[in-house]
Tab-separated table of C-alpha atoms and ligand atoms in Angstrom:
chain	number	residue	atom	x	y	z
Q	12	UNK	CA	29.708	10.592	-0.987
Q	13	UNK	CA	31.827	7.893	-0.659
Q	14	UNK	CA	31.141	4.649	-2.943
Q	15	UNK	CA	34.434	2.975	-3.375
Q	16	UNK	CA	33.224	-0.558	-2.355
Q	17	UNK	CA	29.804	0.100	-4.720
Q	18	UNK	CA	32.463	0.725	-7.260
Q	19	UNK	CA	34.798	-2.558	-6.311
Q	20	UNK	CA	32.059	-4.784	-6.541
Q	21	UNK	CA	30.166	-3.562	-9.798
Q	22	UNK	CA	33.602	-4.897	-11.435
Q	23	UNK	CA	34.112	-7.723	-9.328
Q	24	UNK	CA	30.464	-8.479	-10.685
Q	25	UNK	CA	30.749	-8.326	-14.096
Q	26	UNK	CA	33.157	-11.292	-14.491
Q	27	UNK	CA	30.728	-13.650	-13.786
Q	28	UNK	CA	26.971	-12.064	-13.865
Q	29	UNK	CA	25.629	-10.310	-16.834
Q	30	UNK	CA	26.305	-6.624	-16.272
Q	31	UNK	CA	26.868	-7.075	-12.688
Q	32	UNK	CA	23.073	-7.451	-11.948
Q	33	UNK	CA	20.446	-10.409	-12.254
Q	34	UNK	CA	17.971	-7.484	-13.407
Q	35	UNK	CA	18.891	-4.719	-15.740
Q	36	UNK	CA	17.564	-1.627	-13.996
Q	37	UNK	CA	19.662	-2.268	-11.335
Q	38	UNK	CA	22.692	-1.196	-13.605
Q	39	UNK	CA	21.615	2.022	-13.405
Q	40	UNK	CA	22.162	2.194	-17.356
Q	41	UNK	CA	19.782	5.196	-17.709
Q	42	UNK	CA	21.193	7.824	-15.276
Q	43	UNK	CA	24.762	6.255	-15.653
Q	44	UNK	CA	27.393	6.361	-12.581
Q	45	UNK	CA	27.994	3.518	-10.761
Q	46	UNK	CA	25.071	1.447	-9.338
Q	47	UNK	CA	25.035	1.339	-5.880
Q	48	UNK	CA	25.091	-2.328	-4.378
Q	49	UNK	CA	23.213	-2.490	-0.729
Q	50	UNK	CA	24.218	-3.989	2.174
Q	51	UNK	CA	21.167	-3.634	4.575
Q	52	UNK	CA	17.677	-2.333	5.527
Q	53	UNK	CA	15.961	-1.655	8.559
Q	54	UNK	CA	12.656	-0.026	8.503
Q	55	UNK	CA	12.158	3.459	6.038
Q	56	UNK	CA	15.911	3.132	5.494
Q	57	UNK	CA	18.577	1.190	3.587
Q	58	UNK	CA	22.185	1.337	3.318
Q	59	UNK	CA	25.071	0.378	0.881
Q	60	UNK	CA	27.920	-1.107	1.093
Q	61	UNK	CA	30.002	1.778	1.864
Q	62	UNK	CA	27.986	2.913	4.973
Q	63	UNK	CA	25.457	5.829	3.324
Q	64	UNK	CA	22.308	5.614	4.301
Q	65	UNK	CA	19.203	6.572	2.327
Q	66	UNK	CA	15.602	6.943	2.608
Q	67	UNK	CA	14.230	4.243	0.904
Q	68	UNK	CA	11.324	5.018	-1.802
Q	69	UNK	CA	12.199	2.186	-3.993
Q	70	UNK	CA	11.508	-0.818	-1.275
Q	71	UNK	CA	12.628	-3.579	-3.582
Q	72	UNK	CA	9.990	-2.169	-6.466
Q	73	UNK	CA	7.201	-2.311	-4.291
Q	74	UNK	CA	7.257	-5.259	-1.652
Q	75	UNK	CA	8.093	-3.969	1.288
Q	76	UNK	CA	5.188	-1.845	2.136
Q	77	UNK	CA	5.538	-2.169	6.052
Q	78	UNK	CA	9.476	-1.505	6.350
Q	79	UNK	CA	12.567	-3.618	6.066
Q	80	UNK	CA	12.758	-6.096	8.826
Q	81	UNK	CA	9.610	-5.833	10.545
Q	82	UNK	CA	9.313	-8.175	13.613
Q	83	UNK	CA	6.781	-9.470	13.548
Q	84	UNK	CA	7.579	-10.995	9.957
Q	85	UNK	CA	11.106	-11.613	11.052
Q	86	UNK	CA	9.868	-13.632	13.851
Q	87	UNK	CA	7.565	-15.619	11.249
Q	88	UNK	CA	9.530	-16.191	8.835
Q	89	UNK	CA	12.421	-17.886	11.350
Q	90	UNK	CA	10.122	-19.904	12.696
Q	91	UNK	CA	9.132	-21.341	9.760
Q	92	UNK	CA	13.069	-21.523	8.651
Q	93	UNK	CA	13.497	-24.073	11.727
Q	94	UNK	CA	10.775	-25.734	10.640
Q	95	UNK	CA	11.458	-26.691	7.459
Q	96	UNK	CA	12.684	-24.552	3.700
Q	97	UNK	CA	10.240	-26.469	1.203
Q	98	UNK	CA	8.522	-30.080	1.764
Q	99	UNK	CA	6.755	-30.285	-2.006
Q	100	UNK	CA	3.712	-30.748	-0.279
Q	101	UNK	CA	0.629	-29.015	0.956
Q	102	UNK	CA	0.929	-26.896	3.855
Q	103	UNK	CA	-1.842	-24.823	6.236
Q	104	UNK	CA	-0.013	-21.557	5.271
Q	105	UNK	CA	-0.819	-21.935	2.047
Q	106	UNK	CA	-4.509	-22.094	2.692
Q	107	UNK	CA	-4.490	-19.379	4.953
Q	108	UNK	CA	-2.819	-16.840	2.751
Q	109	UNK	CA	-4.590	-18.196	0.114
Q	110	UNK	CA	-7.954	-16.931	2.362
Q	111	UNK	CA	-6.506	-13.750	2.917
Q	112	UNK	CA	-5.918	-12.796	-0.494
Q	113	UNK	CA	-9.354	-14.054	-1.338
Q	114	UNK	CA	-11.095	-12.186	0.662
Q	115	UNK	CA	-9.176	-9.110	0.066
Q	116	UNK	CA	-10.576	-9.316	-3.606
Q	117	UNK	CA	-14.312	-9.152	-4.167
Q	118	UNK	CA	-14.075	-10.846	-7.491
Q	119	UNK	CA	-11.434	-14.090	-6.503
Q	120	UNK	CA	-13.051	-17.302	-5.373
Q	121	UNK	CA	-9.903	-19.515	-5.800
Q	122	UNK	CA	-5.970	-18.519	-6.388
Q	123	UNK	CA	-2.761	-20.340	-7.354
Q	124	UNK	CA	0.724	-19.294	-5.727
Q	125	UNK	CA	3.209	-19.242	-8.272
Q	126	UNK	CA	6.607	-17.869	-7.779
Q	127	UNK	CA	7.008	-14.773	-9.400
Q	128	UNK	CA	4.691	-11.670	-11.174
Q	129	UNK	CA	5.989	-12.987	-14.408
Q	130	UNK	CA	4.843	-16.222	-13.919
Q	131	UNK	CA	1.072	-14.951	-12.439
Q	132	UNK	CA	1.133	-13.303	-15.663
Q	133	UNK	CA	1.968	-15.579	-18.144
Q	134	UNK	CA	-0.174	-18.170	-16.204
Q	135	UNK	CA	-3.157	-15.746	-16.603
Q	136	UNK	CA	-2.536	-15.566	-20.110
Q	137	UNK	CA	-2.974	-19.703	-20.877
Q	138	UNK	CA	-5.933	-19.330	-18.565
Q	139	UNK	CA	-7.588	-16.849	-20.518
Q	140	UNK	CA	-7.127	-18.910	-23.639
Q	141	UNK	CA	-8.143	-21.938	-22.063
Q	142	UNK	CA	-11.603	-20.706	-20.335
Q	143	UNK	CA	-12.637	-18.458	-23.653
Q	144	UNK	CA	-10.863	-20.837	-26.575
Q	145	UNK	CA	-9.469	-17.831	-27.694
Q	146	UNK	CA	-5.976	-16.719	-28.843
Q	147	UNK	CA	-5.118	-12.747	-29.199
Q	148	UNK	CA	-4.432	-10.556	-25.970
Q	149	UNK	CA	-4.921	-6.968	-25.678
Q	150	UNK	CA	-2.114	-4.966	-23.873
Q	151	UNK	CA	-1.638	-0.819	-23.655
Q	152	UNK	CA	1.813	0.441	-24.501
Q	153	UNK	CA	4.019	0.953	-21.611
Q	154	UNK	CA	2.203	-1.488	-19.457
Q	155	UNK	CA	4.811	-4.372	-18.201
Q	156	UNK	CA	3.370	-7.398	-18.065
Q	157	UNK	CA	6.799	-9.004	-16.879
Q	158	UNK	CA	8.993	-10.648	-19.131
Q	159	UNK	CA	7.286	-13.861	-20.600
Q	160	UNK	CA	7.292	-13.484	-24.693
Q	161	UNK	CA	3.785	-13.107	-25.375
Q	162	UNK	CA	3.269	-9.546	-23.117
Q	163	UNK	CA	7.206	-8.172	-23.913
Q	164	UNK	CA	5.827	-5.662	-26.565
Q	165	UNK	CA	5.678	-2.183	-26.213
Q	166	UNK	CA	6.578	-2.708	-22.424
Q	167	UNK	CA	7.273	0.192	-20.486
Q	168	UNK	CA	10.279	0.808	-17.905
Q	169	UNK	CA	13.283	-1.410	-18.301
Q	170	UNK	CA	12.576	-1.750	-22.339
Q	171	UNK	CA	11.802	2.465	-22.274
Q	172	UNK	CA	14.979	2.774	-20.584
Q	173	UNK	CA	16.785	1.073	-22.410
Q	174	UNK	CA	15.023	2.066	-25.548
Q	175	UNK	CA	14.759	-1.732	-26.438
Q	176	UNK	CA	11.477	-2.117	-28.647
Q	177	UNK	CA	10.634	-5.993	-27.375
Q	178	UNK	CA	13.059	-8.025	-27.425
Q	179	UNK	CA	16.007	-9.953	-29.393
Q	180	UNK	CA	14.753	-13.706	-28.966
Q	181	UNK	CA	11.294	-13.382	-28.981
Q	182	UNK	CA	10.064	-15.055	-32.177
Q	183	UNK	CA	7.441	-12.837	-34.147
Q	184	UNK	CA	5.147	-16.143	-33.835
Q	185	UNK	CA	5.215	-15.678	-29.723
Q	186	UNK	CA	4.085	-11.853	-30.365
Q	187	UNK	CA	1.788	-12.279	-33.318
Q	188	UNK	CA	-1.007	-12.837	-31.241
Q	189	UNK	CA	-0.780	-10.037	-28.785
Q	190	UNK	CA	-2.362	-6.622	-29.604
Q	191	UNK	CA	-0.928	-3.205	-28.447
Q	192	UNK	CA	-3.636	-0.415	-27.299
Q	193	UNK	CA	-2.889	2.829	-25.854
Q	194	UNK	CA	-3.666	3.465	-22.220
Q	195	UNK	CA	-6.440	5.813	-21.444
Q	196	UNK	CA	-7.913	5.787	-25.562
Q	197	UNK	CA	-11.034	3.567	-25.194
Q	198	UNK	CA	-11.586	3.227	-29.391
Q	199	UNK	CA	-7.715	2.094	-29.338
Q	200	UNK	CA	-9.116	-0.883	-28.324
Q	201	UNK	CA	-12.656	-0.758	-29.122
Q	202	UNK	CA	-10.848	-0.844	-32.872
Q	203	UNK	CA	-8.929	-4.235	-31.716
Q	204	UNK	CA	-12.415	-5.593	-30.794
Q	205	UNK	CA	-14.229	-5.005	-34.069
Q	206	UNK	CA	-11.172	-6.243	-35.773
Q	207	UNK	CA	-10.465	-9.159	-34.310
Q	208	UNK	CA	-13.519	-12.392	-32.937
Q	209	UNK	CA	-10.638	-14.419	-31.622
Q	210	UNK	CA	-9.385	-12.186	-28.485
Q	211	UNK	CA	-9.151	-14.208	-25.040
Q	212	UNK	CA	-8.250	-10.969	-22.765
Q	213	UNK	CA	-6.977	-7.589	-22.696
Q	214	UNK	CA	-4.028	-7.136	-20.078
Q	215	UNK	CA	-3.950	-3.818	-18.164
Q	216	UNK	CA	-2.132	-2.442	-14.983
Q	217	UNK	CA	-5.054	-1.125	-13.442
Q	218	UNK	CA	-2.908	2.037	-12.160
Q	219	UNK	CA	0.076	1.422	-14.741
Q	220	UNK	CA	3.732	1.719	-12.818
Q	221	UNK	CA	5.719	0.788	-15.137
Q	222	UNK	CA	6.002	3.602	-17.427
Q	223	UNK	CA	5.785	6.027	-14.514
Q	224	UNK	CA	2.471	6.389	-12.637
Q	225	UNK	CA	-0.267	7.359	-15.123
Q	226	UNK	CA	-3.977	6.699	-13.821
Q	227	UNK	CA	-6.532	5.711	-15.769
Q	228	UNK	CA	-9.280	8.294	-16.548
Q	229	UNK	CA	-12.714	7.311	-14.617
Q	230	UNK	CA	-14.567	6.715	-18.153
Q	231	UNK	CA	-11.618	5.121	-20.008
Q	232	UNK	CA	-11.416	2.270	-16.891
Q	233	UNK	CA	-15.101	1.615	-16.481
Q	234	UNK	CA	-15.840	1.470	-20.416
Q	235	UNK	CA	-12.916	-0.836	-20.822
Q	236	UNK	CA	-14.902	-3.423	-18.226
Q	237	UNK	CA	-18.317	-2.584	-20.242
Q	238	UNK	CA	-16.822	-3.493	-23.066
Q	239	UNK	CA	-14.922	-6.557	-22.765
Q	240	UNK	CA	-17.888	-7.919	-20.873
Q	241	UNK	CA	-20.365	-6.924	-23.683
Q	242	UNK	CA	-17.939	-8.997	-25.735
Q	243	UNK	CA	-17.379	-11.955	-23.838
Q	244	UNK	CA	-13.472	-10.901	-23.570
Q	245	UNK	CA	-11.957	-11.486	-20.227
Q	246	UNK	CA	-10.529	-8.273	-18.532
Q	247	UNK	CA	-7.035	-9.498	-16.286
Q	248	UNK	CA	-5.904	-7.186	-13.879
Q	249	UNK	CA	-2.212	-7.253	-13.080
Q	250	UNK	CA	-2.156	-5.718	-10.095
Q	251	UNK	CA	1.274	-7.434	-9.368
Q	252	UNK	CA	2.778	-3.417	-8.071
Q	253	UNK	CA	-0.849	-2.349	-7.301
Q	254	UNK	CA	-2.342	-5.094	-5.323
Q	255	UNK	CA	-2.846	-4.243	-1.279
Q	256	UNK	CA	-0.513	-0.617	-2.468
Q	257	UNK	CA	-3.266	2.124	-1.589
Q	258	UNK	CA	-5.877	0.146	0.054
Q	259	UNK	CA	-6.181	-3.519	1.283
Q	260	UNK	CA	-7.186	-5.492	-1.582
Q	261	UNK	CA	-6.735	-4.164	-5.111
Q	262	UNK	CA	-6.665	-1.082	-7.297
Q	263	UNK	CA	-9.772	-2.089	-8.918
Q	264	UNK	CA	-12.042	-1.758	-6.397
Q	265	UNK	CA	-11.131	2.113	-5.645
Q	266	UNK	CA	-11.478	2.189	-9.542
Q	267	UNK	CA	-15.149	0.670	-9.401
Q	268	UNK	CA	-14.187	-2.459	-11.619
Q	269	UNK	CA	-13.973	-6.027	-10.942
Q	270	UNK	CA	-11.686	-8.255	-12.654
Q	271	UNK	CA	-11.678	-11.456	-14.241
Q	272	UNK	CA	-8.329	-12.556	-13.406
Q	273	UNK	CA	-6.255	-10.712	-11.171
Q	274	UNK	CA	-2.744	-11.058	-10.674
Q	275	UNK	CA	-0.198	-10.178	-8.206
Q	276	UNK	CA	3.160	-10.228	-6.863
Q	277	UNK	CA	5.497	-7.896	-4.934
Q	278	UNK	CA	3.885	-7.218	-1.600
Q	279	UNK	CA	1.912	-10.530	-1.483
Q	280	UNK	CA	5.159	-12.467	-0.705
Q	281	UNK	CA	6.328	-9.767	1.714
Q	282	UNK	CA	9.722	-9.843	0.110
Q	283	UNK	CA	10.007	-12.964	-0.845
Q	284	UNK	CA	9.421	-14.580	-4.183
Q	285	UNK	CA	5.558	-15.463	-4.464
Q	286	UNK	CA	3.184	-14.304	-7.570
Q	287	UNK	CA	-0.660	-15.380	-7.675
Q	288	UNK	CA	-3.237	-15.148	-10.355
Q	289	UNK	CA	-6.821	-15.730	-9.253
Q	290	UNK	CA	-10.470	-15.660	-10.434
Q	291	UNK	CA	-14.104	-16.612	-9.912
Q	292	UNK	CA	-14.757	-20.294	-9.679
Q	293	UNK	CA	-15.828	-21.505	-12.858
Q	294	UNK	CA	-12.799	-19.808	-14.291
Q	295	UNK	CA	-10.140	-21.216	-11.954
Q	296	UNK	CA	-11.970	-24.565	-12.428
Q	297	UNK	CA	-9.987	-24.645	-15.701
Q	298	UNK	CA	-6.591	-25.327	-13.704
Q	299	UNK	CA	-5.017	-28.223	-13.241
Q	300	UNK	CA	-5.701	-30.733	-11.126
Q	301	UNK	CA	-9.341	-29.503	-11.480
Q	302	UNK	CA	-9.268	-28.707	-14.839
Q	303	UNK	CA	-7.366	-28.907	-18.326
Q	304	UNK	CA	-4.701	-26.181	-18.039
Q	305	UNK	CA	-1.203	-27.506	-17.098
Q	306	UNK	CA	0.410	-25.321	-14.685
Q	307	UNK	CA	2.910	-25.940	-11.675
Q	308	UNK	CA	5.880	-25.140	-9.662
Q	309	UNK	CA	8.306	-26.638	-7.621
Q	310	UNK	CA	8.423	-23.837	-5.062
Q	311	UNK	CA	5.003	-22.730	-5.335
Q	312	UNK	CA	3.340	-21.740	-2.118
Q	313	UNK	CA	6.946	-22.128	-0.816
Q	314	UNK	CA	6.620	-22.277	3.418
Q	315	UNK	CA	9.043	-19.763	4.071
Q	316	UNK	CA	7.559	-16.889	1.256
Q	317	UNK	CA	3.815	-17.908	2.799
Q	318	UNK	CA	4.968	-16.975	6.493
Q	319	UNK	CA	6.838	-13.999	4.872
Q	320	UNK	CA	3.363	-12.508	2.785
Q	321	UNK	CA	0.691	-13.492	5.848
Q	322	UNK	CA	2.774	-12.104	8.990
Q	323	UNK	CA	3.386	-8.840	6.325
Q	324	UNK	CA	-0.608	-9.057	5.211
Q	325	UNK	CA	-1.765	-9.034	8.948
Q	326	UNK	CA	0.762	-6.624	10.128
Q	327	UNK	CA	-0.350	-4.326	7.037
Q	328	UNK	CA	-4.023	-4.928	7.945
Q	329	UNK	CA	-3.702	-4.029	11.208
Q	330	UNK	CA	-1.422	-1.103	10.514
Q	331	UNK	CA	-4.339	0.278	8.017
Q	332	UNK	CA	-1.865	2.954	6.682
Q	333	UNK	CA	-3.477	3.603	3.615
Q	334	UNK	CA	-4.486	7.425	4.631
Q	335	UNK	CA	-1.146	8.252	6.197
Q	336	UNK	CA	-0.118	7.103	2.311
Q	337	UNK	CA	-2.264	9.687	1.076
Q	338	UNK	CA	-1.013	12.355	3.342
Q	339	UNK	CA	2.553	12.231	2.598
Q	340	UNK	CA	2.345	11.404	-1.099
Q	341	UNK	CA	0.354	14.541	-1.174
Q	342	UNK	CA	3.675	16.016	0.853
Q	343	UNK	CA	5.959	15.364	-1.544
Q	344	UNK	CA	3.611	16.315	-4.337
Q	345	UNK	CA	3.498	19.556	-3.116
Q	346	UNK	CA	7.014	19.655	-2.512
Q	347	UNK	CA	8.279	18.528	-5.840
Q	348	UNK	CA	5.955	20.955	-7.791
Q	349	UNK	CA	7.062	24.385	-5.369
Q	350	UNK	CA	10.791	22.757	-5.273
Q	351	UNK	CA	10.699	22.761	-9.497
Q	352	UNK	CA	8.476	26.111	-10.015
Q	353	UNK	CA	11.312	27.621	-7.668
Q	354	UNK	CA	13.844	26.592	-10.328
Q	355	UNK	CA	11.874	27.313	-13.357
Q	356	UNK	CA	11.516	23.280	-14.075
Q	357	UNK	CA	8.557	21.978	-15.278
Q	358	UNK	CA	7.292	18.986	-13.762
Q	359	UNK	CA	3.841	17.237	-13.455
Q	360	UNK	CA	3.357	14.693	-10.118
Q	361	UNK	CA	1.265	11.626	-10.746
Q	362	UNK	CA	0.398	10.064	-8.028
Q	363	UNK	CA	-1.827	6.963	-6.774
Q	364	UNK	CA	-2.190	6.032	-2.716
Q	365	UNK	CA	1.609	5.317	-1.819
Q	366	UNK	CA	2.851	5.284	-5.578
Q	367	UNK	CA	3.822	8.691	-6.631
Q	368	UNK	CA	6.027	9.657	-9.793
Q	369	UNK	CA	7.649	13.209	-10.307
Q	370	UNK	CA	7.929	13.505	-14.725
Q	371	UNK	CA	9.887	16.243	-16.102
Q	372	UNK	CA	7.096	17.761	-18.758
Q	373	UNK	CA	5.139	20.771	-18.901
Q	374	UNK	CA	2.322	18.309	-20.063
Q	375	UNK	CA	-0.089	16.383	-18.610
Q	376	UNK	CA	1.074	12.401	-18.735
Q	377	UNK	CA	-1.862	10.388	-20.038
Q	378	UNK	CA	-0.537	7.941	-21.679
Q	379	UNK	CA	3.229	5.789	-22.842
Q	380	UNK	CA	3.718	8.466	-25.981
Q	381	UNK	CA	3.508	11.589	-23.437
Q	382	UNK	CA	5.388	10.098	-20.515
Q	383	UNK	CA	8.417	9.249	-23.557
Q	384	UNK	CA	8.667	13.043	-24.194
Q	385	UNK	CA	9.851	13.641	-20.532
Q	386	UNK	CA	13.213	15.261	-19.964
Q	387	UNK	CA	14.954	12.435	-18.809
Q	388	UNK	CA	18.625	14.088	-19.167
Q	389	UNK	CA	17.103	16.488	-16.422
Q	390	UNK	CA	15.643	13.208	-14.354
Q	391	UNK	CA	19.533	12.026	-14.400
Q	392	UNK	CA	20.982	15.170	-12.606
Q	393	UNK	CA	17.701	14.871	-10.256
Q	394	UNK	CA	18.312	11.237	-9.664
Q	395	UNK	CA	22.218	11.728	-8.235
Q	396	UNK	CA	20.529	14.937	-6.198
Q	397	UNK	CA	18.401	12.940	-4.347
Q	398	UNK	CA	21.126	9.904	-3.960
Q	399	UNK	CA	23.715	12.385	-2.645
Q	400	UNK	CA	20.876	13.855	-0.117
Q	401	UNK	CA	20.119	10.472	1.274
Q	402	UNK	CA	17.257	9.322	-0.470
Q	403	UNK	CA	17.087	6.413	-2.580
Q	404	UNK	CA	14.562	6.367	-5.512
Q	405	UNK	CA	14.286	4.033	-8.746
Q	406	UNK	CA	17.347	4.737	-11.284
Q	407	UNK	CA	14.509	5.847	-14.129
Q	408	UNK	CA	12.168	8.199	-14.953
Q	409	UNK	CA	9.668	5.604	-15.719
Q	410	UNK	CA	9.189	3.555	-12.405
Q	411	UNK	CA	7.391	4.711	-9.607
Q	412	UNK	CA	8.677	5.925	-6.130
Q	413	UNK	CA	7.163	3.425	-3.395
Q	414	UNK	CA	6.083	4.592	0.266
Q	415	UNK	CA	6.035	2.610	3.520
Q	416	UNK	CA	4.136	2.628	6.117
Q	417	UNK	CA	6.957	3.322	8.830
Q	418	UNK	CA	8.251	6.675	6.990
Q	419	UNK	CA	8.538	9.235	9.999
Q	420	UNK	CA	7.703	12.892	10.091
Q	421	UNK	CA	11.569	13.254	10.312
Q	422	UNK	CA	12.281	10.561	7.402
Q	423	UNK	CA	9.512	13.477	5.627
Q	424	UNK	CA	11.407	16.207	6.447
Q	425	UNK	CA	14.489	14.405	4.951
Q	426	UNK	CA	13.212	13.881	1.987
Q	427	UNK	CA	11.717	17.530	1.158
Q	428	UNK	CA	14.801	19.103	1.827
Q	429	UNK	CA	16.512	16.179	-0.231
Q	430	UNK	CA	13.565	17.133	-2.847
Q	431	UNK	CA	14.591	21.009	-2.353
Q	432	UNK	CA	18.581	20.168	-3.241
Q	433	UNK	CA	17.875	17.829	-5.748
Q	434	UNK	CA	16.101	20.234	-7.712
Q	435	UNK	CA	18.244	22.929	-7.769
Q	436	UNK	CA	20.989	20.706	-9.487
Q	437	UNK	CA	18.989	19.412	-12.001
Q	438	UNK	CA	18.352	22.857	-12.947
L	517	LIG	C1	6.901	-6.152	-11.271
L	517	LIG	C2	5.759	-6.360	-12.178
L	517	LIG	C3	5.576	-7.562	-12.880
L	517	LIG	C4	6.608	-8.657	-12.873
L	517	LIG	O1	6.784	-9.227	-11.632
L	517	LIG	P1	8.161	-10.023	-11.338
L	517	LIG	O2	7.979	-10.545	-9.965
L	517	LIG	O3	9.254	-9.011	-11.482
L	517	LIG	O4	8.264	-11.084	-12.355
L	517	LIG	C5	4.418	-7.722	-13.607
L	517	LIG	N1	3.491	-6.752	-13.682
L	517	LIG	C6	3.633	-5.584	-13.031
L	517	LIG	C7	2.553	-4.566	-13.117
L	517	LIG	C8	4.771	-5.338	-12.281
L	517	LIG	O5	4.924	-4.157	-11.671
């Protein structure tokens, strides 16, 4: 495989970015090598600067669900280039994404557009303390929360990579209030809740992607909402990589829970940068200019990102693709666990409508402790296996592989024999 222009520009870039990249996994720090930079995408595929083309199962960490360059979106978001990049005003688009996402989530009456996940998130977290006067939040180890100070504890992918616990620069004060659970142990944080009367809202990825796919068991997700009800502690769904992922609408409706606050990100702005947080009424009542929480954005709701998420919502809703996801996640299951008991590997597939995640363990992965004791030396030889092969999949052990809804039978057939080679290097 040629990569001599990857390999030109990741030094070019380090004179005057930080590590060549503007976000750390894309330094490729964890299976080392050179990271790849891209050039272009069309559809299931994307290619990098030196002309190799890959499958694409990372789609930009989630967002592009339909495809790279869809028409239909294309066509939207051009016209809305010629008609103007950001006015600082109000505009329809706004209202009518704003309606789609509503009614795509039984529990949101109202939503803010902010511009990023992170920002969704952190805005959720002043809500939460505004609406219930309260101060501590609840998180679960190896959920990632983005990277605002108050959630960058104990915070799965980029920080397990990089075996970074937190932070440098994040006072103790910012964290001090933030508790740390473990996912799928209900008395983890039933514990927190006798301990503590001053908790505003426990923070969960409703399927968590960000330490590697690991569901939530059926009583662990449903007790969680009983509780924090029972004690009057909001319950804030990020569902920033989850949201409109295996069905239209969120995560926590196939999981029979409703949220107080949801949040999202990645595929609502269809590529472009848009986060949201919404909630029932009386709790979004509490935002400014309604209410007494302070909370804006220069390019919130920004024209262009708006055309970008509702052409890629309507095009998604129309596609309906959500049991084709099923179908070939359940593929490539099967073909990573006969591909790994051919080589003697042991390897456990979790997977979640079109978010799937091979680990190298004998065990079961429940939880951020179990999905830590994965062979991740053996993930690294995997990793350049697939590369090589011509598919493209996150540079860690501990993020999730992404489907879209235009992969072929023949971009399938790619990627299990891809899965087939891969495996028998990493043996
Ligand atoms: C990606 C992600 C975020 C952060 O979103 P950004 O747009 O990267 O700031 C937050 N929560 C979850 C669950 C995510 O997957």
């Amino acid at each position: 495989m040629n990569n001599t222009k990857s390999k030109e520009l990741y030094k070019a870039g380090q004179k005057h970015l930080v590590g060549a990249v503007n976000s750390p996994v894309r330094a490729f720090n964890s299976v080392g090598g050179n990271p790849l930079f891209m050039g272009k995408a069309h559809r299931s595929k994307i290619y990098d600067v030196d002309g190799n083309e890959y499958i694409d199962l990372v789609l930009s960490y989630g967002p592009m669900i339909i495809g790279h360059g869809n028409d239909k979106v294309i066509e939207a978001v051009q016209k809305q280039v010629c008609t103007g990049f950001t006015f600082g005003a109000s505009t329809e688009n706004e209202i009518k994404l704003a309606e789609i996402v509503c009614n795509a989530f039984p529990g949101m009456d109202k939503v803010r557009f902010v511009n990023s996940g992170t920002e969704a998130i952190l805005s959720a977290i002043r809500l939460a303390r505004a609406y219930t006067g309260k101060n501590h939040i609840v998180k679960f180890a190896g959920c990632y929360h983005g990277h605002s100070d108050a959630l960058l504890v104990a915070a799965g992918s980029g920080l397990a990579t990089l075996s970074i616990p937190g932070s440098a620069g994040v006072p103790k004060e910012a964290v001090q209030n933030t508790l740390i659970a473990e996912y799928n142990n209900i008395d983890s944080v039933k514990k927190h809740i006798a301990e503590c009367d001053d908790i505003a809202a426990v923070f969960i990825e409703p399927i968590a992607g960000n330490m590697g796919v690991v569901l939530p068991s059926d009583s662990f997700i449903k007790e969680l909402r009983k509780i924090t009800s029972a004690a009057g502690i909001l319950l804030v769904v990020d569902e920033v990589m989850t949201g409109f992922r295996s069905k239209f609408g969120g995560a926590q409706e196939l999981l029979g829970i409703e949220a107080d606050i949801t949040c999202l990100g990645k595929v609502v702005g269809g590529g472009f940068p848009v986060g949201a947080y919404g909630a029932r009424e009386e709790i979004m009542q509490m935002v400014s200019p309604l209410g007494a929480m302070y909370q804006a954005g220069t390019l919130s709701g920004n024209p262009v990102a708006m055309a970008a998420g509702i052409s890629t919502l309507e095009e998604l809703k129309a596609q309906n693709p959500y049991d084709k996801f099923n179908a070939q996640a359940e593929i490539i299951e099967k073909a990573l666990l006969a591909a790994a008991t051919e080589n003697g590997i042991e390897l456990t597939v979790n997977r979640f409508g079109s978010m799937i995640n091979p680990f190298f363990s004998a065990k079961k992965i429940t939880n951020f402790t179990e999905a830590q004791e994965c062979d991740t030396a053996r993930f690294t030889k995997f990793f350049w296996g697939l590369i090589e092969n011509g598919v493209y999949i996150p540079p860690s052990q501990f993020e999730a592989w992404f489907l879209c809804s235009v992969l072929s039978d023949e971009d399938m057939n790619k990627i299990i024999n891809a899965i087939n080679a891969a495996m028998k290097l990493a043996k």
